[in-house]
mmCIF file of N, CA and C in Angstrom:
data_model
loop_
_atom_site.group_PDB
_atom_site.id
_atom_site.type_symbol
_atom_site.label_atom_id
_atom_site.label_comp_id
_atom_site.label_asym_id
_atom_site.label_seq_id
_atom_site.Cartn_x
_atom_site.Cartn_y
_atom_site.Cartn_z
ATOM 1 N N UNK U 1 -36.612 3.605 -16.759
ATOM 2 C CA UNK U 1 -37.358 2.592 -17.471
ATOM 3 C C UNK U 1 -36.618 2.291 -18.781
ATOM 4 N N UNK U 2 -36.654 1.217 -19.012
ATOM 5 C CA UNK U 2 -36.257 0.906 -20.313
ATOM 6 C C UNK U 2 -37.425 0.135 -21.010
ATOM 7 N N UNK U 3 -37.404 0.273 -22.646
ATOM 8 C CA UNK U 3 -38.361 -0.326 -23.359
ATOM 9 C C UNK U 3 -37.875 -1.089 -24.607
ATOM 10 N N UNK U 4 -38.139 -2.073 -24.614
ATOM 11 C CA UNK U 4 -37.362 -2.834 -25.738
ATOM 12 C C UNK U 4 -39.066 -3.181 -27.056
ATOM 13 N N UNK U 5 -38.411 -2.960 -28.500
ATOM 14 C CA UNK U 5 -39.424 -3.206 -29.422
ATOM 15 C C UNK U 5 -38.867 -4.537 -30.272
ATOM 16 N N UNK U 6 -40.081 -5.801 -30.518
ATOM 17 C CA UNK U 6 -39.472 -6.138 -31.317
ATOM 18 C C UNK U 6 -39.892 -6.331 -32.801
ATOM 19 N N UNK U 7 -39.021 -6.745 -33.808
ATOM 20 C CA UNK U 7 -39.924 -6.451 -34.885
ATOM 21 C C UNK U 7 -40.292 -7.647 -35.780
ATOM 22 N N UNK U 8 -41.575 -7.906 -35.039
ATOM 23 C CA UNK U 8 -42.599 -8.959 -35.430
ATOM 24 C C UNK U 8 -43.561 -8.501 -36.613
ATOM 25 N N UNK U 9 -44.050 -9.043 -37.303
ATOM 26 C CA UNK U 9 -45.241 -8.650 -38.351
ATOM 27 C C UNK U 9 -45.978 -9.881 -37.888
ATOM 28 N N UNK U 10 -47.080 -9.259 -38.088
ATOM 29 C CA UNK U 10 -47.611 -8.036 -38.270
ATOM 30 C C UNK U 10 -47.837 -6.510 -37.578
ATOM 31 N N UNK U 11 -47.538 -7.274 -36.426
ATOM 32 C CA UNK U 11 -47.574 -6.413 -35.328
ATOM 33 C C UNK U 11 -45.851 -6.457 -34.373
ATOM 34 N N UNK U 12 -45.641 -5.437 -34.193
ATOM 35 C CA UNK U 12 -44.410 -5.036 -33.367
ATOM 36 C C UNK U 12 -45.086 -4.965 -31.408
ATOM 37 N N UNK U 13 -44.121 -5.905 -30.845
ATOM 38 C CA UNK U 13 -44.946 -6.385 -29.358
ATOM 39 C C UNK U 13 -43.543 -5.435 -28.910
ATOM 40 N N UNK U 14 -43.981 -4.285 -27.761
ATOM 41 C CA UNK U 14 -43.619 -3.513 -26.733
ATOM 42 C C UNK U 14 -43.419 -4.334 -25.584
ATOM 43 N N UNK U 15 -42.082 -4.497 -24.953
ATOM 44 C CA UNK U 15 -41.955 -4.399 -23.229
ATOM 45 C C UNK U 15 -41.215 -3.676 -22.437
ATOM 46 N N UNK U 16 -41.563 -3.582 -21.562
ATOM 47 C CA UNK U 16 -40.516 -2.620 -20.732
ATOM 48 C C UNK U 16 -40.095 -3.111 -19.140
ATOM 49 N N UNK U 17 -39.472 -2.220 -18.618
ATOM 50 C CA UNK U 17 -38.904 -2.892 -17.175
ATOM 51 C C UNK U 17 -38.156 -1.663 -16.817
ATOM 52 N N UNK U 18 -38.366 -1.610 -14.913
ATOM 53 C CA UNK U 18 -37.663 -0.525 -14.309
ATOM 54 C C UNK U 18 -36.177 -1.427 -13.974
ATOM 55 N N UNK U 19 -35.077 0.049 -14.352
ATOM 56 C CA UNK U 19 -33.931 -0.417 -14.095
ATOM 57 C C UNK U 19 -33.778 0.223 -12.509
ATOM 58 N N UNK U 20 -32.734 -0.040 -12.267
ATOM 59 C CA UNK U 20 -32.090 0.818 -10.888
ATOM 60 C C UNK U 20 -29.955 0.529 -11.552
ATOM 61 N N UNK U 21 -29.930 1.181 -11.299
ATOM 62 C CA UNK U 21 -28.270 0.951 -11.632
ATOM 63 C C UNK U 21 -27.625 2.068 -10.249
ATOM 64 N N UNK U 22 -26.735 1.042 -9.278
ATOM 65 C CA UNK U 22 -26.501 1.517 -8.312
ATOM 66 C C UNK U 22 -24.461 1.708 -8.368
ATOM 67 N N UNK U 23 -24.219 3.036 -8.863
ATOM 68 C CA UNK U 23 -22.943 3.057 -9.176
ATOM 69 C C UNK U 23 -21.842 2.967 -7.447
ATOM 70 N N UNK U 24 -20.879 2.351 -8.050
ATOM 71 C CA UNK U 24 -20.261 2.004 -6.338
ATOM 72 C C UNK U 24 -18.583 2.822 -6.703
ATOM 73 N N UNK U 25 -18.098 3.030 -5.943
ATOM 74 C CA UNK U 25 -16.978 3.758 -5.977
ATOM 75 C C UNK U 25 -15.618 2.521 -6.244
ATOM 76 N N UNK U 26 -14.997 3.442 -7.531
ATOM 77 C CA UNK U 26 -13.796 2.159 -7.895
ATOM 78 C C UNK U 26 -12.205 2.786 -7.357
ATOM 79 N N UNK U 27 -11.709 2.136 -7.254
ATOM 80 C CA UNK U 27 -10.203 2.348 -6.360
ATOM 81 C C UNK U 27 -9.298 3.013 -7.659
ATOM 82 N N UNK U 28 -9.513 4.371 -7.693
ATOM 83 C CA UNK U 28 -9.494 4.966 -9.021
ATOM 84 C C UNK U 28 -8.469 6.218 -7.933
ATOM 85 N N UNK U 29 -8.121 6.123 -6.739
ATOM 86 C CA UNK U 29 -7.076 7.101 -6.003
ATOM 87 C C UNK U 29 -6.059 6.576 -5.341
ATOM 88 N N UNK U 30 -5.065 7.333 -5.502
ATOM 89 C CA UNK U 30 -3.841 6.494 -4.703
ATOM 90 C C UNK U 30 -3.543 6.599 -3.373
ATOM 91 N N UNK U 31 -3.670 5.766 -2.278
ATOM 92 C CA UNK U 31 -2.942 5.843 -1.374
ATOM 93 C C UNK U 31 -1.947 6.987 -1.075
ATOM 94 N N UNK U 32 -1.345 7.960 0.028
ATOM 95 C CA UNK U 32 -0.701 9.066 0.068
ATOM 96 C C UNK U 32 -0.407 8.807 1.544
ATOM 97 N N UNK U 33 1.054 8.910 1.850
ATOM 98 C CA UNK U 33 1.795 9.096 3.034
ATOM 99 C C UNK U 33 1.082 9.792 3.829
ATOM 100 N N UNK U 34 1.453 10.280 5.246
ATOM 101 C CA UNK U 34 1.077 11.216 5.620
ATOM 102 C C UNK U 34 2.404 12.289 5.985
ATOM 103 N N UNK U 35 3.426 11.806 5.067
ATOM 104 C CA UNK U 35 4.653 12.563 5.810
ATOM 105 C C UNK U 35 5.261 12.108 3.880
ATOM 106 N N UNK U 36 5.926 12.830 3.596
ATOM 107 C CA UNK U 36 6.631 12.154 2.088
ATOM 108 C C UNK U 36 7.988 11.404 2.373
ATOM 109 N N UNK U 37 9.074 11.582 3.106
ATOM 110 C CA UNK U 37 9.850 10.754 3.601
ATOM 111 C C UNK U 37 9.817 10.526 5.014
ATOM 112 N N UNK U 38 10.293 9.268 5.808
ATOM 113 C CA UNK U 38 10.516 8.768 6.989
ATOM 114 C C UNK U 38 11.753 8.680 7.194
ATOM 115 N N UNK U 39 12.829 9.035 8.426
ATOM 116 C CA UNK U 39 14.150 8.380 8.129
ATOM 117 C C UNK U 39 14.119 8.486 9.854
ATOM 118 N N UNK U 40 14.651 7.243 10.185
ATOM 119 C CA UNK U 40 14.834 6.823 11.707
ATOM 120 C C UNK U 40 16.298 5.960 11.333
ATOM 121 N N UNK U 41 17.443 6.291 12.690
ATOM 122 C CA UNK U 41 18.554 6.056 12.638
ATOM 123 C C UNK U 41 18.183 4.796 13.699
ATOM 124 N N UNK U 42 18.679 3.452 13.696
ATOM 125 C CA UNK U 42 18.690 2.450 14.152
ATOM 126 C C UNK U 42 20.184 2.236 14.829
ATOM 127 N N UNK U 43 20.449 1.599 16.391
ATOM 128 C CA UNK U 43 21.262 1.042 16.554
ATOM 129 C C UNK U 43 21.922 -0.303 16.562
ATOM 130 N N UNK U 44 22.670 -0.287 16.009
ATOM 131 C CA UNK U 44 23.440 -2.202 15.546
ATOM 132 C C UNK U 44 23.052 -2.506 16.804
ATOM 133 N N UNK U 45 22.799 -2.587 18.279
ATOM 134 C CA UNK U 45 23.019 -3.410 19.418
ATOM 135 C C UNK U 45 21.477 -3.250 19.796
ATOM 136 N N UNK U 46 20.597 -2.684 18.950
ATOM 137 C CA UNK U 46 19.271 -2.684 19.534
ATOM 138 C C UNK U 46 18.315 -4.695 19.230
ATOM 139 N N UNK U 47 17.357 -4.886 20.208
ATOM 140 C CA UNK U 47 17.106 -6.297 20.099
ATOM 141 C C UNK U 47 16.118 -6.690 18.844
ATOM 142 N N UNK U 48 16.200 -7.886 18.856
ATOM 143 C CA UNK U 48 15.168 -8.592 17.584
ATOM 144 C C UNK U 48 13.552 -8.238 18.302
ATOM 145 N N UNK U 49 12.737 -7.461 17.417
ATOM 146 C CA UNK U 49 11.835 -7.051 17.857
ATOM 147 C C UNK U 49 11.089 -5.335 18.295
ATOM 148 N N UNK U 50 12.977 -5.074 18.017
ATOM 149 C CA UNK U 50 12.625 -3.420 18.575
ATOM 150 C C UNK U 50 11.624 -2.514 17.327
ATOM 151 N N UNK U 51 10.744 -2.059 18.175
ATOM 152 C CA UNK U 51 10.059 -1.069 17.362
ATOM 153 C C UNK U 51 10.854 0.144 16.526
ATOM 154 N N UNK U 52 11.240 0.354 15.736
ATOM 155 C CA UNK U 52 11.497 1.224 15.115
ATOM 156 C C UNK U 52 10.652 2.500 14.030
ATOM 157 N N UNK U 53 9.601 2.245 13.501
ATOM 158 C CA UNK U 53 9.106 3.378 13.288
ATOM 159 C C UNK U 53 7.706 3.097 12.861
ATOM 160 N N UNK U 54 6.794 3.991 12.847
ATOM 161 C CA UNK U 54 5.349 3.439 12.026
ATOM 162 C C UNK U 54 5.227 4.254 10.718
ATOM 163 N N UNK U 55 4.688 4.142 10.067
ATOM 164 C CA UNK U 55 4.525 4.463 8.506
ATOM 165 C C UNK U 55 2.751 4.813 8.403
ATOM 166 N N UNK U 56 2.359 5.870 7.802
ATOM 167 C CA UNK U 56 1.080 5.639 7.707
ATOM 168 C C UNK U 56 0.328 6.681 6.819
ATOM 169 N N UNK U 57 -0.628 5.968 6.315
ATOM 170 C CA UNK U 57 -0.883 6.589 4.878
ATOM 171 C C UNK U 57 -2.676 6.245 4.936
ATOM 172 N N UNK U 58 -2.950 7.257 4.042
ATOM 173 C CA UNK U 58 -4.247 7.146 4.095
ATOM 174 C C UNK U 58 -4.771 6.902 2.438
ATOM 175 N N UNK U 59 -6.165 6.816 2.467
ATOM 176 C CA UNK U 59 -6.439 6.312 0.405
ATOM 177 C C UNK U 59 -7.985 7.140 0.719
ATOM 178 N N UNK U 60 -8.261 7.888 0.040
ATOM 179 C CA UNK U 60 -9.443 8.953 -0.194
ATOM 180 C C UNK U 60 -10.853 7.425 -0.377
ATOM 181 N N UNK U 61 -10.373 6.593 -1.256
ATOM 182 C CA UNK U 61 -11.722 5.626 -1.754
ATOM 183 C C UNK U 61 -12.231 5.050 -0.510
ATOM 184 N N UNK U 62 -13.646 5.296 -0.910
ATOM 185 C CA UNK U 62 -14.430 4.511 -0.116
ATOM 186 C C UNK U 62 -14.110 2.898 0.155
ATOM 187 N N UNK U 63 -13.893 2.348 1.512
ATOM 188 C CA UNK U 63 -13.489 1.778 2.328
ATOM 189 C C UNK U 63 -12.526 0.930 1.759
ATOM 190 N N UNK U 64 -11.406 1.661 1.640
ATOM 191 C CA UNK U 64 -10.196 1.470 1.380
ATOM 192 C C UNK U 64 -9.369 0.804 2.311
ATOM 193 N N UNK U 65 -8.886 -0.443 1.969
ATOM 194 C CA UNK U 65 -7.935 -1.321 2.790
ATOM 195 C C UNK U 65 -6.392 -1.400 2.166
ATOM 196 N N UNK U 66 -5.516 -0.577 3.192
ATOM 197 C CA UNK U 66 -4.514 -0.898 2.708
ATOM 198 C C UNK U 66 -3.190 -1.637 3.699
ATOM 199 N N UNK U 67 -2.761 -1.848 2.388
ATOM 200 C CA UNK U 67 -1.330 -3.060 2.977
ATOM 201 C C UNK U 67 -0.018 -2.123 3.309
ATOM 202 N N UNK U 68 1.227 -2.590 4.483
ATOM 203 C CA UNK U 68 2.171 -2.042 3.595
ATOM 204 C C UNK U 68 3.206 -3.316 3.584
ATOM 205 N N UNK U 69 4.618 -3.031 2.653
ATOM 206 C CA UNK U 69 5.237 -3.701 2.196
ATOM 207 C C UNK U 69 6.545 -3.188 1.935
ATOM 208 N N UNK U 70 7.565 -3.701 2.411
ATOM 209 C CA UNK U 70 9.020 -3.119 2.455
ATOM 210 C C UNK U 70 9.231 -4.208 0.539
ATOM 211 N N UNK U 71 9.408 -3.071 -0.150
ATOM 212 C CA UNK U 71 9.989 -3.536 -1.212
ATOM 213 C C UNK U 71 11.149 -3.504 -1.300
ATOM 214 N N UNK U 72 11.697 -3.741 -2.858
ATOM 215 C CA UNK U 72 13.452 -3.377 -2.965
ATOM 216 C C UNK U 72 13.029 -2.755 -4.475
ATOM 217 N N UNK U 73 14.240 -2.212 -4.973
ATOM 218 C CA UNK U 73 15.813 -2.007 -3.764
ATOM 219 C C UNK U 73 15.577 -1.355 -2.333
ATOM 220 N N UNK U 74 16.764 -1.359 -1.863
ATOM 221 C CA UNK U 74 16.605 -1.162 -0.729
ATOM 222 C C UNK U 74 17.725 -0.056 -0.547
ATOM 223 N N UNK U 75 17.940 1.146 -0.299
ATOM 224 C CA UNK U 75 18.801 1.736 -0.241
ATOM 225 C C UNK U 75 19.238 2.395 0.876
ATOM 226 N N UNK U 76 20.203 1.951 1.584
ATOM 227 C CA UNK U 76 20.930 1.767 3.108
ATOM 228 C C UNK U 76 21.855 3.429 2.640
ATOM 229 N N UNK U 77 21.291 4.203 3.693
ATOM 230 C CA UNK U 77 22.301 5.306 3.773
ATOM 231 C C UNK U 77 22.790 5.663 5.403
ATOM 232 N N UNK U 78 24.161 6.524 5.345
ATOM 233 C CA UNK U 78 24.349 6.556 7.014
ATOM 234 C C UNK U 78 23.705 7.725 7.734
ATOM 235 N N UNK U 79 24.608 7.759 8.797
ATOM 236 C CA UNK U 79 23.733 9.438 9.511
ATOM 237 C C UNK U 79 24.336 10.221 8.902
ATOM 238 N N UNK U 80 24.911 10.219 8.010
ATOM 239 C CA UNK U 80 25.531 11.723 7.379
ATOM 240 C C UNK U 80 24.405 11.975 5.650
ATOM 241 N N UNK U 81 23.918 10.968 5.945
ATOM 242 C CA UNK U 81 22.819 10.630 4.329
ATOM 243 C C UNK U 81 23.818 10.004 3.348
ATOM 244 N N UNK U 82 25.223 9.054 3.324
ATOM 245 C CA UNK U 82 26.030 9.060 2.549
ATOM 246 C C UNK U 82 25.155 7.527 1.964
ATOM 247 N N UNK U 83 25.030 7.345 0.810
ATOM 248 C CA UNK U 83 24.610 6.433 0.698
ATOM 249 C C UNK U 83 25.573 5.039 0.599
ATOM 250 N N UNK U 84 25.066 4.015 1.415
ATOM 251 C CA UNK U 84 26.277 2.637 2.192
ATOM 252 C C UNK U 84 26.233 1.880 0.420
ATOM 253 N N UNK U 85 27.532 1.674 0.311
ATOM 254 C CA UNK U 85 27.959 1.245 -1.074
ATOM 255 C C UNK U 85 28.144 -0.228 -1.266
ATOM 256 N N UNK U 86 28.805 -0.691 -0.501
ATOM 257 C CA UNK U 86 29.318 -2.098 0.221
ATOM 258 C C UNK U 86 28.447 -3.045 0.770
ATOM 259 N N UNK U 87 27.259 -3.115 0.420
ATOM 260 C CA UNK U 87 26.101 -3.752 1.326
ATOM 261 C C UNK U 87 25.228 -5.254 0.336
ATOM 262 N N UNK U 88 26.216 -5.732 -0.166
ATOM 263 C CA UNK U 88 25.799 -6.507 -1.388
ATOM 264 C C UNK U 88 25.568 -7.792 -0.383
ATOM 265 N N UNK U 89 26.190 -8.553 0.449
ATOM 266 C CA UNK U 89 26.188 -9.443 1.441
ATOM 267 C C UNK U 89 25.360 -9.186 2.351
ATOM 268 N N UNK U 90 24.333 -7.946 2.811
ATOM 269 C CA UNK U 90 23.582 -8.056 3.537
ATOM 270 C C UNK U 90 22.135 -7.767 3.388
ATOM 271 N N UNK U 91 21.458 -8.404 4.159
ATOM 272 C CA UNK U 91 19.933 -8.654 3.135
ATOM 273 C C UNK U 91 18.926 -7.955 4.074
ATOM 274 N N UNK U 92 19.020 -6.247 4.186
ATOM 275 C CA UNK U 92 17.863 -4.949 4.638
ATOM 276 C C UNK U 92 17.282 -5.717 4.531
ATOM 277 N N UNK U 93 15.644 -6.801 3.741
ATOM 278 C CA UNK U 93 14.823 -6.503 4.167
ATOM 279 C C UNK U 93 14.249 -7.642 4.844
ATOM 280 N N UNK U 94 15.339 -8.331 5.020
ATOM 281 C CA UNK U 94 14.933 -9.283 6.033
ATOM 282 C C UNK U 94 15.535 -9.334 7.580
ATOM 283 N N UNK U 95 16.239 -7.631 7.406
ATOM 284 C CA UNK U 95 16.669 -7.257 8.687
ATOM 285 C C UNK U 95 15.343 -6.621 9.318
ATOM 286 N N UNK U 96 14.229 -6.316 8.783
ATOM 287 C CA UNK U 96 13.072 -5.448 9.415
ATOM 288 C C UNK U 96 11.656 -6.199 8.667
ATOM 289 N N UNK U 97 11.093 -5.970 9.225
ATOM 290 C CA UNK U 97 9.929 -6.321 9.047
ATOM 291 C C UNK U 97 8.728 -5.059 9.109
ATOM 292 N N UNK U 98 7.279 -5.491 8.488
ATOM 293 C CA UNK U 98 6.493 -4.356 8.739
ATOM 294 C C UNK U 98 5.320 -5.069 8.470
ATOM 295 N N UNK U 99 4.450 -4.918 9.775
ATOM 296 C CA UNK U 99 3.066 -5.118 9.864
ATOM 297 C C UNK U 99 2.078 -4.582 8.636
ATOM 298 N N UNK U 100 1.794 -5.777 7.748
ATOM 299 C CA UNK U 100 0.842 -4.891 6.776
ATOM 300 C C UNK U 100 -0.419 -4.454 7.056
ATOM 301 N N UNK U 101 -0.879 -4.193 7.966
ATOM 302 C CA UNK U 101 -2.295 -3.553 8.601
ATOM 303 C C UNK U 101 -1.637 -2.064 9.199
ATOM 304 N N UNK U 102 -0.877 -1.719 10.150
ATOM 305 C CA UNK U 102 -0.435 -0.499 10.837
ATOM 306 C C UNK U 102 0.465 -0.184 10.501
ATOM 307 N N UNK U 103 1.766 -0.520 9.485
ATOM 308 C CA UNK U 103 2.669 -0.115 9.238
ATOM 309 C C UNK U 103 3.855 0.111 9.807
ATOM 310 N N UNK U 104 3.647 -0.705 11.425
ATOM 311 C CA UNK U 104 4.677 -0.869 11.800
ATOM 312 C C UNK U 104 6.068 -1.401 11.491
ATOM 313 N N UNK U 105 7.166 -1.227 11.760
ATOM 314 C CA UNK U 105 8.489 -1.610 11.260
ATOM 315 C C UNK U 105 9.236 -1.529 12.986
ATOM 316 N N UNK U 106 9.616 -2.824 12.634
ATOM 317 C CA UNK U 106 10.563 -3.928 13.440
ATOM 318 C C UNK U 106 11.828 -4.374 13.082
ATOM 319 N N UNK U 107 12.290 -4.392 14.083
ATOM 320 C CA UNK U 107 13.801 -5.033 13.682
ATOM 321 C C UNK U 107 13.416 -6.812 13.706
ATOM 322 N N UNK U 108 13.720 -7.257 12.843
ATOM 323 C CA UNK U 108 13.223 -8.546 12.212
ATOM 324 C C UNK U 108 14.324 -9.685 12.840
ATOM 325 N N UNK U 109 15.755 -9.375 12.793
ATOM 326 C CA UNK U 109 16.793 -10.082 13.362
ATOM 327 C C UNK U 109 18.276 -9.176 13.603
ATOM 328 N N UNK U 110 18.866 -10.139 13.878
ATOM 329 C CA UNK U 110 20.242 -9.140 14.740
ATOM 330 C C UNK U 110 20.663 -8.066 13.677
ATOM 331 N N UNK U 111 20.711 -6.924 13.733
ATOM 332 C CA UNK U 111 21.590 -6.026 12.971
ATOM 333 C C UNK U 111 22.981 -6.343 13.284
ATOM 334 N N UNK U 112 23.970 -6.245 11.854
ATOM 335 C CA UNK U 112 25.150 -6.484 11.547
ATOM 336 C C UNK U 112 25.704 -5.301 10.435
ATOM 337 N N UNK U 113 26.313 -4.531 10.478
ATOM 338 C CA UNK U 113 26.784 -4.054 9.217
ATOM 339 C C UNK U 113 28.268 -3.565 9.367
#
């Protein structure tokens, strides 16, 4: 309940009113992998479309919707983990793609490197 007074003369007039205050859960947690790195080796001769890996992460908040999103940089390493130095002419992230609902990742167009 709340009661508000105001201050009238001669007389001070009382009202009041029931509150309800219904607290809702705020997106106050982060999203978390379910693995901390992913690394899948791709072949140059595989087709436009090939599935290559899923990604997937979960968020503690109540009904939590999440996206995903291949950002940059983008950092191209080989099967030995050497990281590819020479890659200024070719544009990772429009070689793959990724479903922002499941986290799937696709080969987006022809691999070249």
């Amino acid at each position: 309940e709340v009661r508000v007074i105001d201050n009238g003369e001669p007389y001070q007039q009382i009202g009041s009113a029931q509150v309800t205050i219904t607290v809702q859960d705020v997106n106050n947690k982060p999203p978390k992998f379910l693995q901390d790195s992913y690394t899948e080796y791709v072949l140059e001769n595989e087709p436009k479309g090939h599935h290559v890996l899923t990604i997937s992460a979960t968020d503690p908040d109540r009904n939590a919707d999440l996206e995903y999103d291949i950002i940059e940089p983008i950092v191209a390493r080989d099967k030995s983990g050497t990281k590819l130095e020479n890659i200024a002419s070719y544009d990772f992230k429009a070689a793959f793609s990724i479903d922002p609902r499941n986290g799937k990742i696709s080969i987006n167009e022809k691999l070249s490197y």
